[in-house]
XYZ file of C-alpha atoms in Angstrom:
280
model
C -14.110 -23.060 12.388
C -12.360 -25.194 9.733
C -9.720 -27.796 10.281
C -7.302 -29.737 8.551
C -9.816 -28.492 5.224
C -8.934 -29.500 1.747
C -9.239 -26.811 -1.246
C -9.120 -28.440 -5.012
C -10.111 -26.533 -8.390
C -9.791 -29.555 -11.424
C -7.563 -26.700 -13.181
C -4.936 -26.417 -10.336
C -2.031 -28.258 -10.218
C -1.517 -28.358 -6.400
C -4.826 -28.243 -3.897
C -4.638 -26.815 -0.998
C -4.166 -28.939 1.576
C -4.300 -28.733 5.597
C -6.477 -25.316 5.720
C -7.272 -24.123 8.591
C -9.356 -21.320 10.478
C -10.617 -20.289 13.695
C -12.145 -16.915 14.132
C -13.945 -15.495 16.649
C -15.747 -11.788 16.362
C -17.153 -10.159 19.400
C -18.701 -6.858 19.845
C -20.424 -5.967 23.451
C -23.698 -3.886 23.496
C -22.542 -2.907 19.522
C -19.649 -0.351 21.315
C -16.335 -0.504 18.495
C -14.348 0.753 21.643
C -14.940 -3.538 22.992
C -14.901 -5.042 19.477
C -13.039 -8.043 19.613
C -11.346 -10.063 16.619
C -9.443 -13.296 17.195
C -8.358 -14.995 14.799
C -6.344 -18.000 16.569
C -5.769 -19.647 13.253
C -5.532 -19.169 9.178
C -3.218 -21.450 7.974
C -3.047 -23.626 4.663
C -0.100 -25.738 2.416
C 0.495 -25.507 -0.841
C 2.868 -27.689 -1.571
C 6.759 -27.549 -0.185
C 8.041 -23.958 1.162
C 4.882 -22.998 -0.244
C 2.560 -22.506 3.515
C 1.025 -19.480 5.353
C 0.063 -18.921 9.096
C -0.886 -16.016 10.601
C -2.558 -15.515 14.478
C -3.826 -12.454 15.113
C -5.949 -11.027 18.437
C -7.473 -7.299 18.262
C -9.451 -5.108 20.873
C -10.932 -1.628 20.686
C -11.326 0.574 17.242
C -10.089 4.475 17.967
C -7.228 2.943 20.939
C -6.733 -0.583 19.587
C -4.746 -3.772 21.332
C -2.676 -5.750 18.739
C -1.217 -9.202 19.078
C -0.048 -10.239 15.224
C 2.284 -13.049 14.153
C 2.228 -13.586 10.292
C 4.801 -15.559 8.489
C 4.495 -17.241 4.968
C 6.241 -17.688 1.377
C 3.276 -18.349 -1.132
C 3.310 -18.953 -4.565
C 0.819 -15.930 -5.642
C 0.090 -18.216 -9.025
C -0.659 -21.507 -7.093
C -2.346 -20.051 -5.014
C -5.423 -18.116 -6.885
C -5.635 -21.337 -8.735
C -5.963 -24.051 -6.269
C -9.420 -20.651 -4.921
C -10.418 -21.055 -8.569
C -10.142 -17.426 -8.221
C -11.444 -16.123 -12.430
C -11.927 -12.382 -12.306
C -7.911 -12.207 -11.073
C -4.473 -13.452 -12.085
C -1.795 -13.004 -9.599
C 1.623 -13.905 -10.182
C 4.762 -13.948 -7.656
C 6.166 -15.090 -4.780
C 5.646 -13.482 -1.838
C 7.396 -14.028 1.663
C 6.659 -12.068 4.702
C 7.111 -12.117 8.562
C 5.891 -9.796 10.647
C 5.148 -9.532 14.501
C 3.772 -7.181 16.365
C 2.369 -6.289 19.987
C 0.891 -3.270 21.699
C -1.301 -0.390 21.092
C -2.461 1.965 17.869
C -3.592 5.055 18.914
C -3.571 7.877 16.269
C -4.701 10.453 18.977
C -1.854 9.100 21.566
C 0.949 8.472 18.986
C 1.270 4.671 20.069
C 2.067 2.135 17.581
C 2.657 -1.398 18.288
C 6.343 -3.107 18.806
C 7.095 -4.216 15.923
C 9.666 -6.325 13.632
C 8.680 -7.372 10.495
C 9.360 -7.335 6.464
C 7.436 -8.511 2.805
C 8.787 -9.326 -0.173
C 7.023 -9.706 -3.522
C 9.199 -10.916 -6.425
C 7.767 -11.240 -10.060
C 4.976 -10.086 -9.315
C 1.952 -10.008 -12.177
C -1.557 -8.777 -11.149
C -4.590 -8.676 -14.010
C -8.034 -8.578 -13.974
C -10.868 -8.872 -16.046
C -12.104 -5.056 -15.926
C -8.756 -4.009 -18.110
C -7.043 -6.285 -20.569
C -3.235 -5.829 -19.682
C -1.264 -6.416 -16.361
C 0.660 -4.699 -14.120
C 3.987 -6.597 -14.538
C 7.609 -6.849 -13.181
C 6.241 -6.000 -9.163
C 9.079 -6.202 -6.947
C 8.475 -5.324 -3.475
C 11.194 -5.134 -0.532
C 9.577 -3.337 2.636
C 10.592 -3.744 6.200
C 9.088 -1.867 9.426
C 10.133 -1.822 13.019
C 8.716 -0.072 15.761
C 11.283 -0.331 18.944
C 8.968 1.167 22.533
C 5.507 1.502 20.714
C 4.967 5.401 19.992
C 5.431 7.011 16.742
C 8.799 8.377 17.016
C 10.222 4.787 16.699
C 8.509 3.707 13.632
C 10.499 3.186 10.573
C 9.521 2.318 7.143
C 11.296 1.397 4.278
C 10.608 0.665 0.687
C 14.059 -0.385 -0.699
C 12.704 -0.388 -3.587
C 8.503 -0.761 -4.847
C 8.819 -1.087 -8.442
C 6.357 -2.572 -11.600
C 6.091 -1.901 -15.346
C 2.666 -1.226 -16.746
C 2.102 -0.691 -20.322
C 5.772 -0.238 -21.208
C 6.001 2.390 -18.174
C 8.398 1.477 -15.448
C 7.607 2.914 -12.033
C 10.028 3.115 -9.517
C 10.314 3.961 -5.871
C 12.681 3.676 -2.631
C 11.738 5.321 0.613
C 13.413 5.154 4.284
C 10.824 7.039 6.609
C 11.662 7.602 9.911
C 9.723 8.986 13.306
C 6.779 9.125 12.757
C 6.156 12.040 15.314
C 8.254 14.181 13.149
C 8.815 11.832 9.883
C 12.512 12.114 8.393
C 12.115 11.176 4.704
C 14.604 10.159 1.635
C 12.461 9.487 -1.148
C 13.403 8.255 -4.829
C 10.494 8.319 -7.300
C 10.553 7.828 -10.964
C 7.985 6.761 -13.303
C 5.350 7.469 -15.940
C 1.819 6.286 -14.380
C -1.593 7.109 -16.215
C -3.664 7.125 -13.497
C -6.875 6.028 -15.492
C -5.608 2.775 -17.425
C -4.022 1.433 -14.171
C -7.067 2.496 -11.928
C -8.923 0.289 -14.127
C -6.984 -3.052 -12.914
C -9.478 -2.395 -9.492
C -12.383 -0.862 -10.946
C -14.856 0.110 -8.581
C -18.432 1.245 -9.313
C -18.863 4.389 -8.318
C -15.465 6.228 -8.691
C -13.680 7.233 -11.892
C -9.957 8.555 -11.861
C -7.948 9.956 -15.326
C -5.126 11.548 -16.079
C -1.095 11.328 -16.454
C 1.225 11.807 -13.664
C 5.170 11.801 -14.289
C 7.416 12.437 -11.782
C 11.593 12.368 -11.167
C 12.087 12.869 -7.695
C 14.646 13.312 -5.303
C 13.265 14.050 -1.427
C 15.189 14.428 1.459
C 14.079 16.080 5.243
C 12.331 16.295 7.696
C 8.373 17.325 8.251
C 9.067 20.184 11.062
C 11.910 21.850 8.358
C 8.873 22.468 6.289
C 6.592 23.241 8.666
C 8.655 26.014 11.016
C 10.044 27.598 7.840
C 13.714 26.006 7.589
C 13.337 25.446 4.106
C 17.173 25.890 3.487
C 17.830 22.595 5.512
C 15.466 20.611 2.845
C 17.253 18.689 -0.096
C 14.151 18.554 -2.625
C 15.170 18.022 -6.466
C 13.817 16.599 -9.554
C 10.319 17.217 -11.448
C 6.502 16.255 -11.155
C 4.298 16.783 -13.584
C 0.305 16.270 -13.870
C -1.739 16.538 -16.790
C -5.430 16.054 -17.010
C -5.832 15.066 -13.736
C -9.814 13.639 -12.916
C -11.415 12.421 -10.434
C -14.937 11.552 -10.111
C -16.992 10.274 -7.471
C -20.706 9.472 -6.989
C -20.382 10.711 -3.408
C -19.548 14.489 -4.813
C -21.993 16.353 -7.258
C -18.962 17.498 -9.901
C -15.814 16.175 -10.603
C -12.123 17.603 -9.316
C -10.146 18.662 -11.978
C -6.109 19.370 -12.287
C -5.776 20.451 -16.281
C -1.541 20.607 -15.710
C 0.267 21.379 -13.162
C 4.290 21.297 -13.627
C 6.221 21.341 -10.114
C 10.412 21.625 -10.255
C 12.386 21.434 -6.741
C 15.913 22.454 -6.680
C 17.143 22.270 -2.592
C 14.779 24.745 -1.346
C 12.917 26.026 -4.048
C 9.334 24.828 -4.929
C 8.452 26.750 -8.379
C 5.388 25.960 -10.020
C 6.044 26.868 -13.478
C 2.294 26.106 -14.925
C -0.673 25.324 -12.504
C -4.191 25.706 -13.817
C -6.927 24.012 -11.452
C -10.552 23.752 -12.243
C -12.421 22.526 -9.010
C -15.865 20.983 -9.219
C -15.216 21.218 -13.335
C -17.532 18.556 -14.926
């Protein structure tokens, strides 16, 4: 437990001031179906309309009990340098509040009531394992959950967009019921996989390759799945090149040399599609 804790780095220009946390783990005779996490408390200021506080009280793993209350706008910047953080720079200012009750249940289709939303604008992120940022991240997503099962889950991303290397990347999603998701998707963007998967290096896995994609999506998952293609409104163009991925857990690597997908309404024609599993 820490209260009313102070947090100072020489190089920051605001410390962080009344920090606060109380956390409590419990896990009966080692069965994840009783772990317990309550965290009563993680709170800290940074200055004016710069605070966090979030209270949050799990139970269970596979069928698990969720009490959440998170609300906070944080300075992203002021923040990483009153934790003297060096291997990261994070820019932005986020806000978010989001509350949430009930039960997750994959098997049962429950998901917690919920009412909540985060917003990340300006965002920068950079890290020492590649020299250039991901820039311009702008992040507007909401989710509600009205009775606690699947089908009244809604997600939206209105929109998740960033610029990386001179690439803009843009997306906007509304995804709705979750039993049977109903989808409108925007996508457009130039990513290479490889130079942006090396912002969060981690030992052990290697990823490569270009993806490019103009995307319109629109319908629902049982149109696809019982054959009503007709009633699907899928347009635009993804293409992959020199897709890699490589993994220490997996004896060769999965390879995509180019794949070029067009949609127009119901159609799905893959024009060039060469795949290479297990290809070192």
């Amino acid at each position: 437990m820490v209260k009313d804790g102070f947090v100072s780095n020489g190089k920051a220009p605001i410390p962080m001031n009344n920090f606060n946390m109380d956390l409590n783990v419990d896990l009966p005779d080692l069965n994840t179906e009783e772990l317990g996490l309550n965290l009563k408390n993680l709170s800290f200021d940074l200055g004016p309309n710069n605070n966090f506080k979030a209270v949050v009280k799990t139970k269970g793993l596979d069928e698990m009990q969720i009490n959440a209350n998170v609300k906070g706008a944080v300075n992203l910047q002021t923040l990483t340098q009153a934790l003297g953080l060096k291997d990261i720079d994070a820019r932005g200012l986020m806000d978010t509040n989001i509350k949430a009750n009930g039960i997750f249940s994959l098997d049962k289709k429950l998901f917690p009531k919920t009412n909540g939303y985060l917003n990340l604008k300006n965002g920068w992120l950079k890290t020492k394992y590649y020299p250039n940022p991901i820039q311009n991240i702008n992040i507007v997503a909401n989710i509600i959950n009205t009775d606690g099962t699947f089908k009244s889950l809604g997600v939206k991303l209105d929109p998740f967009k960033f610029d990386f290397e001179g690439n803009p990347v843009f997306v906007n999603a509304d995804l709705q019921n979750f039993e049977d998701v109903l989808y409108k998707v925007r996508a457009k963007g130039t990513l290479n996989v490889g130079r942006i998967y090396k912002v969060f290096a981690k030992k052990g896995l290697d990823v490569s390759g270009l993806i490019m994609a103009d995307l319109s999506l629109n319908g629902q998952q049982s149109y696809a799945t019982t054959g009503q293609y007709s009633r699907l409104d899928n347009r635009g163009n993804l293409i992959l090149k020199n897709i890699k991925a490589t993994t220490e857990y997996l004896p060769k690597s999965f390879y995509i040399k180019e794949g070029n997908f067009e949609f127009e309404n119901e159609k799905n024609l893959v024009q060039k599609v060469f795949r290479e599993l297990w290809k070192i």
